[in-house]
Structure formats: structure tokens, C-alpha cells
Coordinates of C-alpha atoms in Angstrom, one line a residue:
M197 CA 77.1 -17.4 285.4
S198 CA 74.6 -17.2 282.5
T199 CA 76.3 -19.6 280.5
P200 CA 75.8 -22.5 282.2
I201 CA 72.2 -22.1 283.0
L202 CA 71.9 -21.3 279.2
M203 CA 73.1 -24.6 278.8
T204 CA 71.1 -26.8 280.6
R205 CA 68.1 -25.3 279.4
S206 CA 69.4 -26.5 276.1
R207 CA 70.1 -29.9 277.2
N208 CA 66.8 -29.9 278.8
I209 CA 65.2 -28.4 275.2
Y210 CA 66.7 -31.7 273.6
H211 CA 65.7 -34.4 276.1
I212 CA 62.0 -33.1 275.3
I213 CA 62.8 -33.2 272.0
F214 CA 64.0 -36.3 272.2
W215 CA 61.2 -38.4 274.8
L216 CA 58.5 -36.5 272.0
V217 CA 59.8 -37.7 269.2
S218 CA 59.6 -41.2 271.3
V219 CA 56.2 -41.1 271.9
F220 CA 55.1 -40.3 268.3
F221 CA 57.4 -43.3 267.6
W222 CA 55.3 -45.6 268.9
L223 CA 52.3 -43.7 268.3
F224 CA 53.0 -44.7 264.7
S225 CA 54.1 -48.1 265.5
L226 CA 50.8 -48.7 266.9
F227 CA 49.3 -47.2 264.3
W228 CA 50.6 -49.7 262.2
A229 CA 50.4 -53.0 264.4
S230 CA 46.7 -51.7 264.4
E231 CA 46.5 -52.0 260.2
F232 CA 46.0 -48.4 260.8
K233 CA 43.3 -47.6 262.7
N234 CA 42.6 -44.6 265.0
V235 CA 46.2 -43.0 266.0
L236 CA 44.8 -41.0 268.6
T237 CA 42.8 -43.3 270.5
F238 CA 42.9 -43.1 274.6
Q239 CA 44.6 -46.4 274.6
T240 CA 47.8 -46.3 272.0
I241 CA 48.2 -42.6 273.6
S242 CA 48.5 -44.3 277.3
L243 CA 50.3 -47.2 275.8
A244 CA 53.2 -45.1 273.8
I245 CA 53.7 -42.8 277.4
A246 CA 54.0 -45.9 279.2
F247 CA 56.9 -47.0 276.8
N248 CA 58.6 -44.1 277.2
L249 CA 57.9 -43.6 281.0
C250 CA 59.6 -47.1 281.5
F251 CA 62.5 -46.8 279.3
A252 CA 63.2 -43.2 280.7
A253 CA 63.5 -44.6 284.1
A254 CA 66.2 -47.6 282.5
V255 CA 67.7 -44.3 280.5
Y256 CA 68.4 -42.0 283.4
T257 CA 69.5 -44.4 286.1
N258 CA 72.0 -45.3 283.6
L259 CA 73.0 -41.5 282.8
R260 CA 72.9 -40.2 286.0
F261 CA 74.1 -43.5 288.1
L262 CA 75.5 -46.1 286.2
L263 CA 77.9 -44.3 284.3
P264 CA 78.9 -41.9 286.3
V265 CA 79.3 -44.5 289.4
F266 CA 80.7 -47.6 287.4
F267 CA 81.7 -46.9 284.0
K268 CA 84.1 -43.6 284.1
K269 CA 85.8 -45.5 286.8
K270 CA 86.5 -48.1 284.7
S271 CA 84.6 -50.6 286.8
F272 CA 83.2 -52.4 283.7
F273 CA 82.0 -55.6 285.2
L274 CA 79.5 -53.9 287.7
F275 CA 78.4 -51.3 285.2
F276 CA 77.1 -54.0 282.7
V277 CA 76.2 -56.2 285.6
F278 CA 73.4 -53.1 286.8
L279 CA 73.0 -52.2 283.4
F280 CA 71.6 -55.9 282.7
I281 CA 69.5 -55.7 286.1
T282 CA 68.1 -52.5 285.1
V283 CA 67.2 -53.1 281.2
G284 CA 65.6 -56.2 282.5
L285 CA 63.7 -54.4 285.6
S286 CA 62.6 -52.0 282.7
A287 CA 61.0 -55.0 280.8
L288 CA 59.3 -56.3 283.3
L289 CA 57.6 -52.8 284.5
I290 CA 56.9 -52.5 281.4
Q291 CA 55.5 -56.3 280.9
F292 CA 53.7 -56.5 284.5
L293 CA 53.2 -52.9 285.9
L294 CA 51.6 -51.0 283.0
I295 CA 51.1 -52.9 280.2
Y296 CA 48.3 -55.4 281.3
P297 CA 46.8 -53.4 284.0
L298 CA 46.6 -50.5 281.5
N299 CA 45.1 -53.0 279.0
S300 CA 42.9 -53.9 281.5
F301 CA 42.1 -50.4 282.7
V302 CA 41.4 -49.1 279.2
L303 CA 40.0 -52.3 277.3
E304 CA 37.7 -53.2 280.7
D305 CA 39.2 -56.2 280.6
D306 CA 39.3 -57.9 284.1
G307 CA 41.4 -60.6 282.9
F308 CA 45.5 -60.5 283.6
K309 CA 47.3 -62.4 281.5
S310 CA 50.6 -64.6 282.4
F311 CA 54.1 -63.9 282.1
V312 CA 54.9 -64.4 278.3
L313 CA 59.1 -64.4 278.2
A314 CA 59.1 -63.5 274.5
E315 CA 57.2 -60.7 275.1
W316 CA 59.9 -59.5 278.1
F317 CA 62.4 -60.2 275.8
G318 CA 61.3 -58.1 272.8
F319 CA 60.4 -55.3 275.9
F320 CA 64.0 -55.8 276.7
F321 CA 65.4 -55.5 273.2
F322 CA 64.0 -52.3 273.3
S323 CA 64.8 -51.0 276.9
F324 CA 68.0 -52.1 275.9
I325 CA 68.2 -49.8 272.2
Y326 CA 67.0 -47.2 274.7
V327 CA 70.0 -46.9 276.9
G328 CA 72.2 -48.4 274.7
V329 CA 71.9 -45.1 272.1
T330 CA 71.4 -42.5 274.9
S331 CA 74.5 -44.1 276.7
I332 CA 76.5 -43.1 272.9
I333 CA 75.4 -40.0 272.3
S334 CA 76.2 -39.1 276.2
V335 CA 79.4 -40.7 275.8
T336 CA 80.3 -38.7 272.4
R337 CA 79.0 -35.3 273.8
E338 CA 81.1 -35.5 276.5
W339 CA 84.3 -36.8 274.8
F340 CA 83.6 -33.7 272.6
I341 CA 83.5 -31.1 275.4
L342 CA 86.8 -32.3 277.0
Q343 CA 88.8 -32.3 273.4
K344 CA 87.3 -28.4 273.0
I345 CA 88.5 -28.0 276.8
S346 CA 91.8 -29.6 276.4
S347 CA 91.9 -27.5 272.9
Q348 CA 91.0 -24.7 275.2
L349 CA 93.8 -25.5 277.5
K350 CA 96.4 -26.1 274.5
D351 CA 95.9 -22.4 273.2
I352 CA 96.0 -21.3 277.0
E353 CA 99.3 -22.7 277.5
K354 CA 100.6 -21.9 274.4
E355 CA 100.0 -18.3 274.7
K356 CA 101.0 -18.8 278.3
L357 CA 104.6 -19.7 276.8
E358 CA 104.8 -17.2 273.7
A359 CA 104.0 -14.4 276.9
E360 CA 107.0 -15.9 279.1
L361 CA 109.1 -16.1 276.3
K362 CA 108.9 -12.4 274.7
V363 CA 109.3 -11.4 278.4
L364 CA 112.7 -12.9 278.4
K365 CA 113.3 -11.9 275.2
T366 CA 112.6 -8.5 276.0
Q367 CA 115.0 -9.0 278.9
I368 CA 118.3 -9.7 276.8
K369 CA 117.7 -6.7 274.0
P370 CA 118.0 -3.4 276.9
H371 CA 120.7 -5.5 278.7
F372 CA 123.0 -6.5 275.5
L373 CA 122.6 -2.6 274.7
F374 CA 123.4 -1.8 278.2
N375 CA 126.6 -3.6 278.2
S376 CA 127.5 -2.3 274.4
L377 CA 127.3 0.8 275.7
N378 CA 129.0 0.9 278.5
N379 CA 132.0 -0.9 276.2
I380 CA 131.6 2.4 273.9
Y381 CA 131.6 5.0 276.7
S382 CA 134.9 3.2 278.4
L383 CA 136.2 3.7 274.5
A384 CA 135.2 7.7 274.7
L385 CA 136.6 7.8 277.7
D386 CA 139.9 6.4 276.4
K387 CA 139.6 8.9 273.3
S388 CA 139.7 5.4 271.1
D389 CA 140.7 5.2 267.7
D390 CA 138.1 2.1 267.4
T391 CA 135.3 4.7 269.0
A392 CA 133.6 4.4 265.7
T393 CA 134.5 1.2 264.1
V394 CA 132.5 -0.3 267.2
V395 CA 129.3 2.1 267.1
L396 CA 129.1 0.6 263.4
Q397 CA 129.5 -2.8 264.8
L398 CA 127.0 -2.5 267.6
S399 CA 124.6 -1.2 264.8
D400 CA 124.4 -4.5 262.9
L401 CA 124.0 -6.5 265.9
M402 CA 120.9 -4.5 266.8
R403 CA 119.8 -4.8 263.6
Y404 CA 119.8 -8.3 264.2
I405 CA 118.1 -8.4 267.6
L406 CA 115.4 -6.0 266.1
Y407 CA 114.5 -7.7 263.1
D408 CA 115.7 -11.3 262.6
C409 CA 115.1 -12.4 266.7
N410 CA 111.6 -11.9 266.3
E411 CA 111.2 -15.2 264.7
K412 CA 111.0 -18.3 267.4
F413 CA 113.9 -19.6 265.4
V414 CA 116.6 -18.4 263.3
D415 CA 119.4 -20.1 260.9
I416 CA 122.5 -21.5 263.1
N417 CA 124.6 -19.3 260.6
K418 CA 123.0 -16.0 262.3
E419 CA 123.1 -16.7 265.3
L420 CA 127.0 -18.1 265.1
D421 CA 127.6 -14.9 263.0
F422 CA 126.1 -12.8 266.1
S423 CA 128.3 -14.2 268.5
R424 CA 131.8 -13.5 266.3
N425 CA 130.8 -10.0 266.5
Y426 CA 130.0 -9.5 269.6
I427 CA 132.9 -11.4 270.6
S428 CA 134.9 -9.1 268.4
L429 CA 132.7 -6.1 269.9
H430 CA 134.1 -6.9 273.7
K431 CA 138.0 -7.9 272.2
I432 CA 138.6 -4.2 271.2
R433 CA 138.7 -3.0 274.9
L434 CA 141.0 -6.4 276.3
D435 CA 144.7 -6.6 275.9
E436 CA 145.3 -8.1 272.6
N437 CA 147.5 -10.9 274.6
T438 CA 144.2 -12.3 276.3
P439 CA 143.5 -15.4 274.9
I440 CA 139.7 -15.2 273.5
N441 CA 139.4 -18.4 271.2
F442 CA 136.2 -18.8 269.1
I443 CA 136.0 -22.4 267.3
V444 CA 133.0 -24.0 265.4
N445 CA 133.8 -28.0 264.6
G446 CA 131.0 -30.3 262.3
H447 CA 128.5 -29.3 260.0
F448 CA 125.5 -27.4 260.8
D449 CA 123.8 -26.1 257.5
G450 CA 120.2 -26.3 257.3
H451 CA 119.7 -26.4 261.7
K452 CA 117.7 -23.6 263.1
I453 CA 118.2 -22.3 266.6
A454 CA 116.2 -20.3 269.1
P455 CA 117.8 -16.6 268.7
L456 CA 119.9 -15.1 271.7
L457 CA 120.2 -18.2 273.5
F458 CA 124.3 -17.9 273.5
E459 CA 124.9 -14.2 274.1
P460 CA 124.1 -14.4 277.4
L461 CA 126.6 -16.8 278.0
I462 CA 129.0 -15.3 275.9
E463 CA 128.6 -12.1 277.9
N464 CA 128.9 -14.0 281.2
A465 CA 132.4 -15.6 280.3
F466 CA 133.6 -11.9 279.6
K467 CA 132.0 -10.1 282.5
H468 CA 133.9 -12.8 285.0
G469 CA 136.5 -14.3 283.2
V470 CA 138.6 -11.2 281.9
Y471 CA 139.7 -8.7 284.9
G472 CA 142.4 -5.5 284.2
K473 CA 145.6 -6.8 282.7
N474 CA 145.6 -9.8 283.9
S475 CA 147.7 -12.1 282.2
D476 CA 146.1 -15.7 283.2
S477 CA 143.0 -14.7 282.0
F478 CA 140.9 -16.6 278.7
I479 CA 138.1 -17.3 277.3
N480 CA 137.9 -20.3 275.4
I481 CA 134.5 -21.2 273.4
T482 CA 133.8 -24.0 271.0
F483 CA 130.8 -25.4 269.2
N484 CA 130.8 -28.5 268.2
F485 CA 127.7 -30.4 266.0
D486 CA 127.5 -34.0 265.0
E487 CA 125.7 -36.0 262.3
N488 CA 122.6 -37.2 265.0
N489 CA 121.5 -33.2 264.9
Q490 CA 123.3 -32.8 268.8
M491 CA 124.9 -29.2 269.6
E492 CA 127.3 -29.0 271.9
L493 CA 128.2 -25.7 273.4
V494 CA 131.6 -25.3 275.6
I495 CA 132.6 -22.3 277.3
E496 CA 135.4 -22.2 279.6
N497 CA 136.7 -18.8 281.2
S498 CA 139.1 -17.5 283.7
Y499 CA 137.4 -17.5 287.0
D500 CA 138.4 -15.5 290.0
P501 CA 136.2 -15.5 293.2
N502 CA 137.7 -11.9 294.4
W503 CA 137.3 -10.4 291.0
S504 CA 133.5 -12.0 290.5
N505 CA 132.2 -10.9 293.8
S506 CA 133.2 -7.6 293.1
K507 CA 130.8 -7.9 289.8
K508 CA 127.8 -8.9 291.4
G509 CA 126.5 -5.7 292.3
S510 CA 126.0 -4.8 288.5
G511 CA 123.3 -6.8 288.2
G512 CA 122.7 -9.3 285.3
I513 CA 120.0 -11.5 283.6
G514 CA 122.6 -14.5 282.2
I515 CA 122.4 -17.8 282.8
Q516 CA 119.0 -17.6 284.8
N517 CA 117.5 -16.8 281.3
V518 CA 118.7 -18.8 279.8
I519 CA 118.0 -21.5 281.7
S520 CA 114.2 -20.6 281.5
R521 CA 114.0 -20.4 277.9
L522 CA 115.7 -23.7 277.2
E523 CA 113.2 -24.9 279.4
L524 CA 110.2 -23.5 277.9
I525 CA 111.9 -24.1 274.2
Y526 CA 113.2 -27.4 274.3
P527 CA 112.4 -29.3 277.4
Q528 CA 113.6 -32.4 277.4
K529 CA 115.9 -31.9 274.6
H530 CA 118.3 -30.1 276.4
K531 CA 121.1 -30.5 279.0
I532 CA 123.1 -27.5 281.0
E533 CA 125.8 -28.3 283.2
I534 CA 128.0 -25.7 285.1
D535 CA 131.3 -26.2 287.0
K536 CA 132.9 -23.6 288.9
G537 CA 136.1 -24.3 289.7
E538 CA 139.2 -22.4 291.6
K539 CA 140.1 -20.9 288.4
V540 CA 137.9 -21.7 285.7
F541 CA 134.4 -21.7 284.9
K542 CA 132.8 -23.8 282.9
I543 CA 129.1 -24.1 281.0
T544 CA 128.5 -26.9 278.6
L545 CA 125.0 -26.9 277.0
S546 CA 123.9 -29.7 274.7
I547 CA 120.6 -29.2 272.5
E548 CA 119.1 -31.5 270.3
L549 CA 118.4 -29.3 267.0
S550 CA 115.2 -29.3 264.7

């Protein structure tokens, strides 16, 4: 509450300073016009104050009414019509109601001068200058305020985006570790000789997750290597006859991508595409890169609704996490399609790489 009050007080001080400077300007002008005679006379002070009162009437009519009602709503024709009327009335006010009666009162002269068009144009010009200058100051000030607010909103939006991405990434890390430990646990129960190898592979994968994935983007080579190693980690517990294909087409050197985008999709394929010793199980993972910085990932896996339904109780983050991250990191630069057939589940992800 204190900040708006301070801002209002500050604005009022600026206005007071502006009009005090204006009064002194007209005192100096009248002093100059009187060939450097006494400046602090009742007549000159009265004239200087009278000028500024009339100018202020035009200025605040414009600032408080014409600008917000017409200019800001883009009714420019009406704005300029009423602006010229306001400035013209201000000039008439100076000439008829203040200058001549004030001159008569101060100089004790009963004569009331007739209307002089040249003098009216002079007052019109000065009144228009006051209105124009204060309008420019007001519009410029509001523009800077809007720019500041816009910058603050962008910073807030950026912080919100980073916070959401951080939450989504922190969901993936323990999710990945949980699934990997399940694989190691299964091998340990079978007393497999591959247990030590899997633990070593897992340590390499965790090193990538803990250190490389803290950046917003990583080299796509590293992400593809991570995907290969992750697939190898899963393949150890599968039947050797289960076809698991990993193919990369095209050139991708120099490109970067958000980390851990592929892992949930690959994990989803292993979770729902490989069921027991079923010889019909398969997983095909294909990356296609073209010369237009486009990447396409196609994951196809065998699909058994009964098996998939039985796995729902195990929970998971998976595809929805990827979709949420894509919307935040690659807005308008990605496309994901999910095709769930009777026996095949297919995900196609397209991304415009940086």
C-alpha cells in the first residue's frame, strides 16, 4: 500500500515543480519584455499565474480526459478535434477573461480591448506547446512503465517455466532409477552373472543424469548414447530372441536437444511392449534426421491390451511428462502422435532442432 502512495506523492511533486518552473519562465519573459524593469510587481506576478492557470486547464483536460477517453482507445479524429477546441478555449480564456480584465484591474484602466486574432494565435501556440509537451511526457512515461511491467512479467514467466521444467525433470530421475533398480533386483533374484555389468551400466547412466542433464540443452550425441545404453540395460533381462532394433538415419552433429526426452518413451515401449516369453514381442526405435534441422523419432512396439492393463497399477510418469516438457521447451516446434492399434503401439515425435 505504501508504494502507490509514494508514487502518487512523487508525481504530485513533479507537477508542482513543473508549474513553478513555468511561472518563473513567464516572469522572466515579462521581465525581458518590459526591458528589464522590476519583475516582482503585482502585475507581472498576476499575469504569470494567469497564464499558467489557463495552460494548466488545457493540460489537465487533455491528460485526464482526452488522452484516456479518445487517444488510448485509438479514436484519433475525435481526439484531435477536442484537443484543438480545448487549446482554442484556453487561448480565449487567457485573452478575454484574464488578460484584459486583469490588465484593467492592475493598471486601473477601464478600457476593455477588442479581440485581436494575432494575439489569440500567440496564446493558442503557447497553449498547444504546453499540451503537446505534457502529452509526450505522459505517453513516454507510461510506455516505460509498460515496458518495465512487460519485462517483469517475462521474468516471472521465465522463472515459472524453469520451475515447471525442473519439477518435470526431477520426476524423471527417480522414476528412471526406480525402474533400473527393479531390473537389477530381478537379475539378483535369478543370481545372474550380468548383475555386476548392469550395476556398472547404471552408474554410467546416473552420472549422465546427475551432471550433464542439469543444462537446458545437451549435445544430441550424448542423448543418443544414453538411449543406446538404456536399451542395453533393458535387453539384459529379455529373451535373446526378442527383436529390439535401434536405428539412426541422417546427420545430427552440432545439434542440441532437451535432455531425457526420449527415455520415458523408450521406457514405455519396454514396459508395455515386451511381455514374458511371448515370441510376438518387439520394439523398433528409429531416429530420422534431415537437412532442415528436423528430427523424427518413431517408436513401435508390440501391444497386448490385457498385458498393458495389468501394468497400469505400477504407475508411471511416461508420455504425459514428455508432452508437458515439449509444450514448455518447444512451443510450436514439435508434434507428437500416438497411434494405439490392436497389436501395435506407435509414437511419432517430430522436433525442430536448434
